[in-house]
Short mmCIF file of C-alpha atoms and ligand atoms in Angstrom, two decimals:
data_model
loop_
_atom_site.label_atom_id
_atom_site.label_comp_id
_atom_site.label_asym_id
_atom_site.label_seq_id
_atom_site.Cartn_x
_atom_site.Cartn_y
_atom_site.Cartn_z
CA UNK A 291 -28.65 21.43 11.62
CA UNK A 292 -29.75 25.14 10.96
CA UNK A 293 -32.45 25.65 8.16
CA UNK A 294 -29.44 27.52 6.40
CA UNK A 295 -27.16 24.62 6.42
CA UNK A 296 -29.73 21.54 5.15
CA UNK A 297 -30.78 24.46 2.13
CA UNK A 298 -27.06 25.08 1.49
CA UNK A 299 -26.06 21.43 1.59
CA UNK A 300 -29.52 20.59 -0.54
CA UNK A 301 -28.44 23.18 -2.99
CA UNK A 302 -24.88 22.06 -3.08
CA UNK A 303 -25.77 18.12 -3.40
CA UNK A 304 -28.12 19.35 -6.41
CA UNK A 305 -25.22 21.20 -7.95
CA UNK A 306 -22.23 19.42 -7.39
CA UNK A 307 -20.52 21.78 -5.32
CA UNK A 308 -18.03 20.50 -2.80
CA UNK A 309 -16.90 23.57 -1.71
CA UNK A 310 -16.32 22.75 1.94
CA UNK A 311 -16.49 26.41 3.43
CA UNK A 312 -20.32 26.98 1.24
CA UNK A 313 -21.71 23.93 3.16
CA UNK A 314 -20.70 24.37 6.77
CA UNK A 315 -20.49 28.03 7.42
CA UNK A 316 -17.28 29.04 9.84
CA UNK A 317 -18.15 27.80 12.97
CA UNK A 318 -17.27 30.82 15.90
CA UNK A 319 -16.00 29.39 18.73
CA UNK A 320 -17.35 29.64 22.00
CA UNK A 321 -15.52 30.45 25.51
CA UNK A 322 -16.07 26.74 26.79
CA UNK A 323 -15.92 23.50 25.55
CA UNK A 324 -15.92 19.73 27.33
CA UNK A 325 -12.76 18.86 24.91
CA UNK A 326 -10.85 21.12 22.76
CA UNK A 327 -9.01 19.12 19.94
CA UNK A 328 -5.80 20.94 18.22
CA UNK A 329 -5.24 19.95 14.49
CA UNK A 330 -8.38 19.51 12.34
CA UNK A 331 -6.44 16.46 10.11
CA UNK A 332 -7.79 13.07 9.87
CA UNK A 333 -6.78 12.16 13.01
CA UNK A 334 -7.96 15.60 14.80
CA UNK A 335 -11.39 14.87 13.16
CA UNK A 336 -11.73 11.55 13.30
CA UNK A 337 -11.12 12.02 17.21
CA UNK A 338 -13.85 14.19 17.45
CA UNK A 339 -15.81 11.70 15.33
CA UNK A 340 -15.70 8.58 17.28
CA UNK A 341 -15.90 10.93 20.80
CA UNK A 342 -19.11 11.88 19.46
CA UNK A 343 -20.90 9.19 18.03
CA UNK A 344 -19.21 6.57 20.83
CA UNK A 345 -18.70 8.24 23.77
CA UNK A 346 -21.65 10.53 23.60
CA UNK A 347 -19.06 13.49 24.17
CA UNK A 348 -20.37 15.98 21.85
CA UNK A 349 -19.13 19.76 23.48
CA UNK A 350 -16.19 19.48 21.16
CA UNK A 351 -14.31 22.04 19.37
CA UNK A 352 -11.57 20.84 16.61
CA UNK A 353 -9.23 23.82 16.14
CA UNK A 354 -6.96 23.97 13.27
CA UNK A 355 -4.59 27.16 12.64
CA UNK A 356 -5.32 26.98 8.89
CA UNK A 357 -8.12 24.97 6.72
CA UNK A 358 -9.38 21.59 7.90
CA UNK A 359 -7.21 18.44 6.15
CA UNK A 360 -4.89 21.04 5.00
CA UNK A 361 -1.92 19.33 6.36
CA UNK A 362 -0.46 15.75 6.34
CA UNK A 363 -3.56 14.94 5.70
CA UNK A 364 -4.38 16.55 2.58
CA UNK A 365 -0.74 16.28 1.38
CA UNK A 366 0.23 12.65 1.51
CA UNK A 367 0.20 9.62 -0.88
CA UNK A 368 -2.66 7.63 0.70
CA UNK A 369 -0.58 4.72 1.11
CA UNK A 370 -2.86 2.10 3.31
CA UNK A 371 -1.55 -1.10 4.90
CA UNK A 372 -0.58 -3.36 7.90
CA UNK A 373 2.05 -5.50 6.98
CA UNK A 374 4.66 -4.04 9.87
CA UNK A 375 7.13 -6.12 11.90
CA UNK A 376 6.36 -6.00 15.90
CA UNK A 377 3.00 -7.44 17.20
CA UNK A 378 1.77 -4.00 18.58
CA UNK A 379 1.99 -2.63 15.24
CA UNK A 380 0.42 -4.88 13.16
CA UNK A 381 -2.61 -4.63 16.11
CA UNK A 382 -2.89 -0.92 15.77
CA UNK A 383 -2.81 -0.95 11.75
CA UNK A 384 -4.71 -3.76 10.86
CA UNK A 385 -7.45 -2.53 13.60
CA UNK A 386 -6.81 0.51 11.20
CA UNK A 387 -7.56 -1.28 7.93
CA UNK A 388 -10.68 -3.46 9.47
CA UNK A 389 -12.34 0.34 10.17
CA UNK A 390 -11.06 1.42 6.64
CA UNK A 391 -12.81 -1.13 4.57
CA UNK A 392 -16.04 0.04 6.52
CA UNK A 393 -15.57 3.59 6.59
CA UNK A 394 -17.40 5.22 3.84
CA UNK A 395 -20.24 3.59 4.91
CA UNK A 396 -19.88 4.58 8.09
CA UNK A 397 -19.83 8.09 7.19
CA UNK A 398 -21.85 7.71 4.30
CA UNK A 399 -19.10 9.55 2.44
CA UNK A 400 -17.08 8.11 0.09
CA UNK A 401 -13.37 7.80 1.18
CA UNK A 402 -12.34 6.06 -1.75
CA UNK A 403 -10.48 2.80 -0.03
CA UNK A 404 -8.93 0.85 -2.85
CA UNK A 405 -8.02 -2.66 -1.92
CA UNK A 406 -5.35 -2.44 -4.89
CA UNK A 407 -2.29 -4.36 -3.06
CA UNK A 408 1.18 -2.77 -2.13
CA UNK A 409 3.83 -4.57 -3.46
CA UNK A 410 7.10 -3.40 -1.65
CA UNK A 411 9.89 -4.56 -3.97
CA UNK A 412 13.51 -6.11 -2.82
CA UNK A 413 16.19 -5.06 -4.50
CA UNK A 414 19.46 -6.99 -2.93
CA UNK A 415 20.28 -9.95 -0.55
CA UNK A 416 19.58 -7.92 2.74
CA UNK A 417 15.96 -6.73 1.06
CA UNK A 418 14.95 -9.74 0.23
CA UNK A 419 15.73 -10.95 4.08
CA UNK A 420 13.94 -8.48 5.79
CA UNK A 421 10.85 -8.92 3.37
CA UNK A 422 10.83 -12.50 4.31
CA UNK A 423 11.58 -12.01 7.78
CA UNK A 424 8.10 -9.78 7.75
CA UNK A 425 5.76 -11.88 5.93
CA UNK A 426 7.02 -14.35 8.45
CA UNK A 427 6.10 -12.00 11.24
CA UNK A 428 2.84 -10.58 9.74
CA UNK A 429 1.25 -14.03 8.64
CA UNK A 430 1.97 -14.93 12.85
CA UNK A 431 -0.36 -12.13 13.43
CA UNK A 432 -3.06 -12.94 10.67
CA UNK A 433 -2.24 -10.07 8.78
CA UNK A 434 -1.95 -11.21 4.91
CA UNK A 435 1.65 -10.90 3.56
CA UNK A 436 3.12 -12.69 0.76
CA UNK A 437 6.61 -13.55 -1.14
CA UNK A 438 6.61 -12.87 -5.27
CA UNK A 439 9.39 -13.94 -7.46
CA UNK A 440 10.54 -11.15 -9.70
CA UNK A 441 8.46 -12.85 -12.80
CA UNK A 442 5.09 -12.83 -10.03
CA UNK A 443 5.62 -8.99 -10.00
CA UNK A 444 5.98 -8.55 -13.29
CA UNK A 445 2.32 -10.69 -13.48
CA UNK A 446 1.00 -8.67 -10.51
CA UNK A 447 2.78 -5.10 -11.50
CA UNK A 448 3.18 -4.92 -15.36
CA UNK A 449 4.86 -1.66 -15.75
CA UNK A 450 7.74 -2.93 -13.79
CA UNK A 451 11.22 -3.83 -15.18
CA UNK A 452 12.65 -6.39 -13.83
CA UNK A 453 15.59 -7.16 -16.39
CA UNK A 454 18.74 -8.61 -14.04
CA UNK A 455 20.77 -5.85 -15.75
CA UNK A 456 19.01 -3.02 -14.37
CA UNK A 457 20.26 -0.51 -11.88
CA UNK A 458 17.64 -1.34 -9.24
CA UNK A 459 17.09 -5.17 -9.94
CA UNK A 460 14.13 -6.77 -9.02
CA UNK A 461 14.84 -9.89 -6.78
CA UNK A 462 11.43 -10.51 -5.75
CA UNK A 463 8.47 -8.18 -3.44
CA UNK A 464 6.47 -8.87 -0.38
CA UNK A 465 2.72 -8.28 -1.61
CA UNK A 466 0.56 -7.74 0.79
CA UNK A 467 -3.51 -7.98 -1.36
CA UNK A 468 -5.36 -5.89 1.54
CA UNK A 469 -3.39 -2.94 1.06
CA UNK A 470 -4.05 -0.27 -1.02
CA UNK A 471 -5.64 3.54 -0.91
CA UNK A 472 -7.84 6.07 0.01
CA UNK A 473 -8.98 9.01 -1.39
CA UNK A 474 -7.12 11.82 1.48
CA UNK A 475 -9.54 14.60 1.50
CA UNK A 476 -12.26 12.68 1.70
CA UNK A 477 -11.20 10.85 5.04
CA UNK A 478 -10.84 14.86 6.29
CA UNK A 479 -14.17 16.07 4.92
CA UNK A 480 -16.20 12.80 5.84
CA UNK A 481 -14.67 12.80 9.79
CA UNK A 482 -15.63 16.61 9.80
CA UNK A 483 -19.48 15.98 8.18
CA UNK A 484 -20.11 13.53 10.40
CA UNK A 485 -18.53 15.25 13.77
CA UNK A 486 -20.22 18.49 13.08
CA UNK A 487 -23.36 16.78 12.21
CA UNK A 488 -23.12 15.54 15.95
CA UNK A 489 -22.78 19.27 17.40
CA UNK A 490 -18.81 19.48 17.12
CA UNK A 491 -17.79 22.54 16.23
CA UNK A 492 -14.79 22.78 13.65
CA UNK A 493 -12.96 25.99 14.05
CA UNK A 494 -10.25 27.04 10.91
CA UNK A 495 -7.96 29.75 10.46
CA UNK A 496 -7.59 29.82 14.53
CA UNK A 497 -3.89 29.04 15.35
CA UNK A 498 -3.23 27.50 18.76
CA UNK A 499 -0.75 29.32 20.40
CA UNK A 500 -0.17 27.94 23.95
CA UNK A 501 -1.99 25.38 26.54
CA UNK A 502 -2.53 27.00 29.53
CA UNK A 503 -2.56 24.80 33.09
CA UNK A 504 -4.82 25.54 36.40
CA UNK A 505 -2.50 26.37 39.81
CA UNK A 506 -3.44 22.32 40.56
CA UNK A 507 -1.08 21.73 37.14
CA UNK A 508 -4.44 20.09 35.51
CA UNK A 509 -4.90 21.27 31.94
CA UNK A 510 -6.93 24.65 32.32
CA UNK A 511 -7.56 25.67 28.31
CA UNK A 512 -5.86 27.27 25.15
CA UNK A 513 -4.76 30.25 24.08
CA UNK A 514 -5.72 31.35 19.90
CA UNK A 515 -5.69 33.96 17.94
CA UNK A 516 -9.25 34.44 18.78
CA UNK A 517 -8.58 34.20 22.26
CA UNK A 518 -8.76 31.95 25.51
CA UNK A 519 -10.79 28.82 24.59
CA UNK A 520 -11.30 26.75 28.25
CA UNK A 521 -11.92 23.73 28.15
CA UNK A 522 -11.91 20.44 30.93
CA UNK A 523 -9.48 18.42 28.13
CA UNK A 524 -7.16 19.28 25.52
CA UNK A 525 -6.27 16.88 22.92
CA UNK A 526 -3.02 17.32 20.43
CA UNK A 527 -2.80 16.13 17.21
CA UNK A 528 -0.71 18.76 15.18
CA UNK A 529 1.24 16.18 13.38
CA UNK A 530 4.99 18.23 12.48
CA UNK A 531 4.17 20.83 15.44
CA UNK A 532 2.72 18.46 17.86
CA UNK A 533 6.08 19.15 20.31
CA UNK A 534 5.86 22.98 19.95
CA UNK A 535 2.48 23.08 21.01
CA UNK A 536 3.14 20.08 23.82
CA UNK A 537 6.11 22.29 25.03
CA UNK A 538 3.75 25.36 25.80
CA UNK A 539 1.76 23.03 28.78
CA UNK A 540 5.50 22.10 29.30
CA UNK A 541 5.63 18.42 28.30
CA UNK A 542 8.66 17.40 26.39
CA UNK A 543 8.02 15.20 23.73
CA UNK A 544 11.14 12.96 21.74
CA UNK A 545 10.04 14.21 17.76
CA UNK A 546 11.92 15.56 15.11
CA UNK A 547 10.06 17.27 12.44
CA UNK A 548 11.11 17.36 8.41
CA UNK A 549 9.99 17.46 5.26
CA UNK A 550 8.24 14.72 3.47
CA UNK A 551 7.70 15.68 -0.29
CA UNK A 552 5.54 14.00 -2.91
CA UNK A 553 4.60 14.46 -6.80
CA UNK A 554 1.80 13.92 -9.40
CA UNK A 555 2.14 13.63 -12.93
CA UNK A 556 -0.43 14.56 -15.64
CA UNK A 557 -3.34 12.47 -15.72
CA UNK A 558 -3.22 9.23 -17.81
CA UNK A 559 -5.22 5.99 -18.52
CA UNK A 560 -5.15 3.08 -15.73
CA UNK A 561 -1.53 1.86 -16.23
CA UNK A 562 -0.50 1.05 -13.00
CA UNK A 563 -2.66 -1.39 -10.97
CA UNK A 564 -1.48 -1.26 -7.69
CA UNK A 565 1.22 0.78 -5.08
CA UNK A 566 4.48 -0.21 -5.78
CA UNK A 567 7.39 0.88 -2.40
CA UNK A 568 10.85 0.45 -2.99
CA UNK A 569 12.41 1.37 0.41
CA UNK A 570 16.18 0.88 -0.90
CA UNK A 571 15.99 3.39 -3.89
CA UNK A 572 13.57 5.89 -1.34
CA UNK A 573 10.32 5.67 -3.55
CA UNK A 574 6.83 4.64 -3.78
CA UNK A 575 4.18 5.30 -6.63
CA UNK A 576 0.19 4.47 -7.48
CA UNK A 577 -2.45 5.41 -9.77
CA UNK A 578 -4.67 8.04 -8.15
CA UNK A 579 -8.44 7.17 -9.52
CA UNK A 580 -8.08 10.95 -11.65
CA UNK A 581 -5.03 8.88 -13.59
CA UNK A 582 -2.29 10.57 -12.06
CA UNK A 583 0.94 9.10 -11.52
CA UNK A 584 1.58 9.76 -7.53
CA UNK A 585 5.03 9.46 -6.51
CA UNK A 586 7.09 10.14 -2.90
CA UNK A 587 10.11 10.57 -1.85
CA UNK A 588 11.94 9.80 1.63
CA UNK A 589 12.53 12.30 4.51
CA UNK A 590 14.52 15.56 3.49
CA UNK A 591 17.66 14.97 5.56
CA UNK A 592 17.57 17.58 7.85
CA UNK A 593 15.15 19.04 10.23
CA UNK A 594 13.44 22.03 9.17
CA UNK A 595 9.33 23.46 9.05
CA UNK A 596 9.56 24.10 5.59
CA UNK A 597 6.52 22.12 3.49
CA UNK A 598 8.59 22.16 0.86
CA UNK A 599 11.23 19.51 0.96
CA UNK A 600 14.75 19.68 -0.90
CA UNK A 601 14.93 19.06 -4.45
CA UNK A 602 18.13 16.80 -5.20
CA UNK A 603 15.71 14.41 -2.92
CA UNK A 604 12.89 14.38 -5.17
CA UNK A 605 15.43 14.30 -8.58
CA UNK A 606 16.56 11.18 -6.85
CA UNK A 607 13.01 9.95 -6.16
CA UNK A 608 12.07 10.39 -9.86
CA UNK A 609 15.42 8.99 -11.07
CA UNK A 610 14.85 5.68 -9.22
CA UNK A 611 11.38 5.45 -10.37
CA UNK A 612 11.78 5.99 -13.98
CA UNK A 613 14.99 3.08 -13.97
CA UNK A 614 12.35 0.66 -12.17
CA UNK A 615 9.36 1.86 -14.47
CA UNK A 616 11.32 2.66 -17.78
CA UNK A 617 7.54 3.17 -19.39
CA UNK A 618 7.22 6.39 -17.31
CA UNK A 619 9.72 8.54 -18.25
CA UNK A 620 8.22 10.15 -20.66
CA UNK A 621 5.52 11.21 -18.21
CA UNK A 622 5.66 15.19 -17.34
CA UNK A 623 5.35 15.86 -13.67
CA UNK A 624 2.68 18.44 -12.63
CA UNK A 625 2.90 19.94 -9.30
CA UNK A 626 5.14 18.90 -6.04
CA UNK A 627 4.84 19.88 -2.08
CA UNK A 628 5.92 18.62 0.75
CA UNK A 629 4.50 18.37 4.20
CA UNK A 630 6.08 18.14 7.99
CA UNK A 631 6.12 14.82 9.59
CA UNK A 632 7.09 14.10 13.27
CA UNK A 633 9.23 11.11 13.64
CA UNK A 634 9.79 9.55 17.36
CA UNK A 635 13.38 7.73 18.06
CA UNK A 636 11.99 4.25 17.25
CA UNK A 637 9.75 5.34 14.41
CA UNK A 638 6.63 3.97 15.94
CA UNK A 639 3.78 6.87 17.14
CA UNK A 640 2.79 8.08 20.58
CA UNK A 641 -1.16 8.02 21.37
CA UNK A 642 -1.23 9.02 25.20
CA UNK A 643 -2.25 10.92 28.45
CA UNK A 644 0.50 12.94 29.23
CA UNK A 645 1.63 13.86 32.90
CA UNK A 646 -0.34 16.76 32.34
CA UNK A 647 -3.94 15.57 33.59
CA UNK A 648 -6.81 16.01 31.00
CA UNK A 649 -3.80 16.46 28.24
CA UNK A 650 -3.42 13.75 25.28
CA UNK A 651 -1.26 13.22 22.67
CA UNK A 652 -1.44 11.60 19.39
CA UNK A 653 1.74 12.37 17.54
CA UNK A 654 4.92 10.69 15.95
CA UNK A 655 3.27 8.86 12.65
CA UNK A 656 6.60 10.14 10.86
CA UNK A 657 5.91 9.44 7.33
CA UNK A 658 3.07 6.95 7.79
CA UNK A 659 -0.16 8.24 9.64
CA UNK A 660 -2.10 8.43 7.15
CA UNK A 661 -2.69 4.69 7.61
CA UNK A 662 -3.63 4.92 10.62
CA UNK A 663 -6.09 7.55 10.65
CA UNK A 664 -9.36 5.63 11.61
CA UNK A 665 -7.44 3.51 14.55
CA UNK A 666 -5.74 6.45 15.89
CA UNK A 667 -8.81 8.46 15.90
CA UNK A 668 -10.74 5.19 17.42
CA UNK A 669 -8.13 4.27 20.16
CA UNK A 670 -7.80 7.83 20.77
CA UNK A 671 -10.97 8.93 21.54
CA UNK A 672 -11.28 6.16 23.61
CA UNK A 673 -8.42 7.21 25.23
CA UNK A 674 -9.78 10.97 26.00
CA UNK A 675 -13.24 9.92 27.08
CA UNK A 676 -11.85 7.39 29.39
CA UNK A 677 -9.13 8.92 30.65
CA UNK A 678 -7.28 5.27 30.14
CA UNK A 679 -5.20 3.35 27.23
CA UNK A 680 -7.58 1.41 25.02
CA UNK A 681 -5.84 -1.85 24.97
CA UNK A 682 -4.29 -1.47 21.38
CA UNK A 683 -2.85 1.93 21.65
CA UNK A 684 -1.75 0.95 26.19
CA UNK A 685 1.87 -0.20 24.20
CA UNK A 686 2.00 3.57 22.25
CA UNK A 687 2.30 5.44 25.93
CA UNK A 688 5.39 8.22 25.91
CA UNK A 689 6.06 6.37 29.07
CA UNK A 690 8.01 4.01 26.48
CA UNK A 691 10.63 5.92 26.46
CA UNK A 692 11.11 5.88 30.38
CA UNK A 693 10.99 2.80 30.26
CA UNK A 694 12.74 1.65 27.18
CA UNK A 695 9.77 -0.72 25.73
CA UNK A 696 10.36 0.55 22.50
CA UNK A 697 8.64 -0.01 19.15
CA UNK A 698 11.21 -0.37 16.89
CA UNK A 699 9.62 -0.10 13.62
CA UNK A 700 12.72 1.72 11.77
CA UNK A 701 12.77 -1.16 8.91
CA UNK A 702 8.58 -1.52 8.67
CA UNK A 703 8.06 2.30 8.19
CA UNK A 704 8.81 1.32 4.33
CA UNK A 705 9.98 4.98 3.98
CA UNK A 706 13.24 6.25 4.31
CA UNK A 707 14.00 8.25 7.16
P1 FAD B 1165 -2.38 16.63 9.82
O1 FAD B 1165 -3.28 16.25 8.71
O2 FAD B 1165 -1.07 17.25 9.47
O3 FAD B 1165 -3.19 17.54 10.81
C1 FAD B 1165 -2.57 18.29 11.83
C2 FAD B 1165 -3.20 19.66 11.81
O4 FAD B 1165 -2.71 20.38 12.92
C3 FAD B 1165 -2.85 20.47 10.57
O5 FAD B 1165 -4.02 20.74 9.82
C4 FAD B 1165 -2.21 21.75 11.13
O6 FAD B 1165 -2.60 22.92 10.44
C5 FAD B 1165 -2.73 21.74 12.56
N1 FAD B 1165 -1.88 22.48 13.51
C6 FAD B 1165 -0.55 22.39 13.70
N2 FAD B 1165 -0.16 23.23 14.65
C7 FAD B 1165 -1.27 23.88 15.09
C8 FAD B 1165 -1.51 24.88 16.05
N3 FAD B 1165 -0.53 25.41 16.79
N4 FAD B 1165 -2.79 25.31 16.22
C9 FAD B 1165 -3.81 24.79 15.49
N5 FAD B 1165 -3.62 23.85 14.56
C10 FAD B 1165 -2.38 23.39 14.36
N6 FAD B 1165 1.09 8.13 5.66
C11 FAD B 1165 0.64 6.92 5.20
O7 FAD B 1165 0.14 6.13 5.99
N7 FAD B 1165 0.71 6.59 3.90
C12 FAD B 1165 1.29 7.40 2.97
O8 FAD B 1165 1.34 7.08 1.79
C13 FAD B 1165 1.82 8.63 3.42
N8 FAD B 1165 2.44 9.45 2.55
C14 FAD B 1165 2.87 10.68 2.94
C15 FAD B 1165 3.40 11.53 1.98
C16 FAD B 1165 3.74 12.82 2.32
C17 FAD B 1165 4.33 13.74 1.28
C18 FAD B 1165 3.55 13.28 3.67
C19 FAD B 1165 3.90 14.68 4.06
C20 FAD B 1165 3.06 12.41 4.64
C21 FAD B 1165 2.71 11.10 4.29
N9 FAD B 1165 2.15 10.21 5.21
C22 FAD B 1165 1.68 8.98 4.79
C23 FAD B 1165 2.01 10.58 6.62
C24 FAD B 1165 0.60 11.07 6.91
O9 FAD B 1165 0.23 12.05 5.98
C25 FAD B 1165 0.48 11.65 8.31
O10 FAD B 1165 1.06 10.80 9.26
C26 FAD B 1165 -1.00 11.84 8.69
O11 FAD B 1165 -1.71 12.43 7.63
C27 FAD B 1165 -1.09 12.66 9.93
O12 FAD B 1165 -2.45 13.03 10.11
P2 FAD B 1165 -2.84 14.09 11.22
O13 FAD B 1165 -4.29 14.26 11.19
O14 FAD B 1165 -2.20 13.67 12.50
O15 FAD B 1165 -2.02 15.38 10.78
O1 PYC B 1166 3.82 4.37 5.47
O2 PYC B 1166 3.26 3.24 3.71
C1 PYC B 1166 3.71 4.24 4.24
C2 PYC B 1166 4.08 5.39 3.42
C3 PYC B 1166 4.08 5.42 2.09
C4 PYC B 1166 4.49 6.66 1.74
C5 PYC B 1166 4.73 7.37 2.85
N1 PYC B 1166 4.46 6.56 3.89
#
């Protein structure tokens, strides 16, 4: 650390500033570089994270073509849990939530993680099947899941409503107590702290605009708007772009990208005590720990780059919310956005080498990456510095869809898409 960064950060801790840009002056980046990582979002950063402090791979740049957690990351509703259908899945996320409940003190950075419980609510007959059908499937894989009659919500959740005569009826929720949140800039700036702290260098406003390959068809370097970066491996994690940028080393990759909105409302007391997910009615809410009232929606229904998302979506979001939550319709919204999320034809995500050698991708979360952030980034890096599948991420190949060993998670991704 340069004598200018520990009096900057000294000065900053004593005042309170978090100002991300006045602690880590813009990094310039070099001409070379053992690993060049595209997309400085949790997973990007975490990547370069776990390279560094496990691998001992440290000649890292992170490249990002705006600010660092400025995407997905820093746009989505922090959602955390592991209570999905297939056994691969429930491997890869609840490998996630083991490195979540030890993460700020990992990075000695607090992240936040709230163990508040997600309570996905069932609404009709075929709901309450599929629930049971997962806490079934979860509890075979020791991850926690449980069944609560509509009156056991109601204990758990008070806010709810779960008169018979309502619109959305409440026939009962799987509840699964591990779950909960995170605070989503802090998982960016903590990953970043730490990486940088380790020599990685984290490069913002420096759009990646093509991968460039040797004659031998090996992965040569990138070209940015600051010019030619080479580097031995390139890793992609551009979540929403990931296939443009793929496409430029000429790897095709099976992902869709829309809009994904979400919503705050003004700040209030603790009212709501844990995440509530409805997939039927397309909406999910929790308390963030400022008191807002943070509500999302379900995938715009076309394909588009806009990080904006459609509004009858969101009117329908907030419509469902306020008939399961009559208590909150008084509540006056604050601010909405949207981000772009990548979604793969069985919903499940690709981490992988690519036929490209020293390429990797880690792409597809769709609408629920945020999740997986530390497991990704873990797997990944593993991934990278051993030029192999770590054993939890081998089933997440692209080679699935050669070979038709899909994931299909379409009814676990608890968002609709
Ligand atoms: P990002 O944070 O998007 O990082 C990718 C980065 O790549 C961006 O910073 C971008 O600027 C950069 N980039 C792109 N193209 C280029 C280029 N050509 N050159 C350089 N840089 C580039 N998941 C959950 O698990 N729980 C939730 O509750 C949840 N809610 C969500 C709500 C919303 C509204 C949205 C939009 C998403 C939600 N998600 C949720 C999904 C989750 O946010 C993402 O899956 C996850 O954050 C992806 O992280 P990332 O690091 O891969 O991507
Ligand atoms: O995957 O749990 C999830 C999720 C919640 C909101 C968006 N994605």
């Amino acid at each position: 650390m340069t004598r200018f960064n520990a009096l900057t950060l000294l000065a900053n801790a004593l005042t309170g500033n978090r100002n991300w840009d006045a602690q880590w002056p813009e990094a310039q980046p070099r001409t070379e570089y053992d690993v060049v990582i595209v997309g400085a979002g949790g997973h990007g950063l975490g990547t370069a994270y776990y390279l560094a402090k496990q691998h001992g791979i440290t000649n890292i740049a992170v490249i990002d073509k705006g600010w660092l957690g400025g995407g997905n990351t820093g746009r989505n509703t922090t959602i955390i849990r592991s209570n999905y259908l297939y056994d691969e899945s429930a491997r890869l996320y609840d490998h996630s939530v083991d490195l979540w409940e030890g993460l700020s003190q990992e990075l000695n950075y607090n992240v936040m993680y709230s163990r508040r419980g997600v309570l996905m609510l069932a609404h009709n007959v075929h709901d309450v099947q599929s629930a049971q059908r997962h806490i079934h499937a979860n509890r075979l894989n020791g991850v926690d899941n449980r069944w609560l009659t509509p009156q056991e919500c109601k204990a758990y959740c008070p806010p709810l409503n779960i008169s018979p005569t309502a619109r959305h009826p409440v026939l009962g929720g799987a509840l699964q107590e591990r779950a909960g949140t995170a605070r989503h800039d802090a998982v960016a700036w903590g990953y970043a702290r730490g990486a940088a702290a380790r020599g990685v260098d984290i490069i913002q406003n420096c759009p990646v605009t093509e991968i460039r390959r040797n004659p031998d068809g090996s992965v040569a370097g990138v070209e940015t708007g600051r010019g030619f970066i080479k580097a031995k491996r390139v890793a992609v994690s551009a979540a929403g772009h990931s296939s443009v940028v793929m496409q430029s080393a000429g790897v095709r990759l099976p992902l869709e990208s829309y809009p994904l909105q979400a919503l705050v409302s003004e700040p209030v007391k603790p009212v709501l005590p844990c995440v509530v997910m409805s997939n039927t009615v397309h909406a999910y809410i929790s308390q963030s720990d400022k008191g807002e009232l943070v509500i999302g929606s379900g995938t715009d229904q076309y394909t588009s780059y806009s990080q904006r998302g459609g509004l009858p979506l969101i009117e329908h979001t907030v419509a469902a919310i306020c008939e399961i939550f009559p208590i909150f319709t008084r509540m006056r919204m604050l601010r909405k956005w949207g981000g772009i999320v990548d979604v793969t034809p069985d919903r499940s995500a690709i981490i992988s080498k690519t036929p490209v050698p020293g390429l990797y991708v880690n792409c597809g979360w769709g609408t629920g990456g945020f999740k997986a952030t530390p497991g990704a980034a873990h797997t990944f890096a593993w991934t990278i510095a051993r030029d192999e599948p770590h054993p939890i991420n081998a089933p997440f190949t692209m080679e699935r869809f050669r070979s038709g060993r899909l994931i299909d998670e379409a009814a676990a991704a608890a968002v609709a898409h």
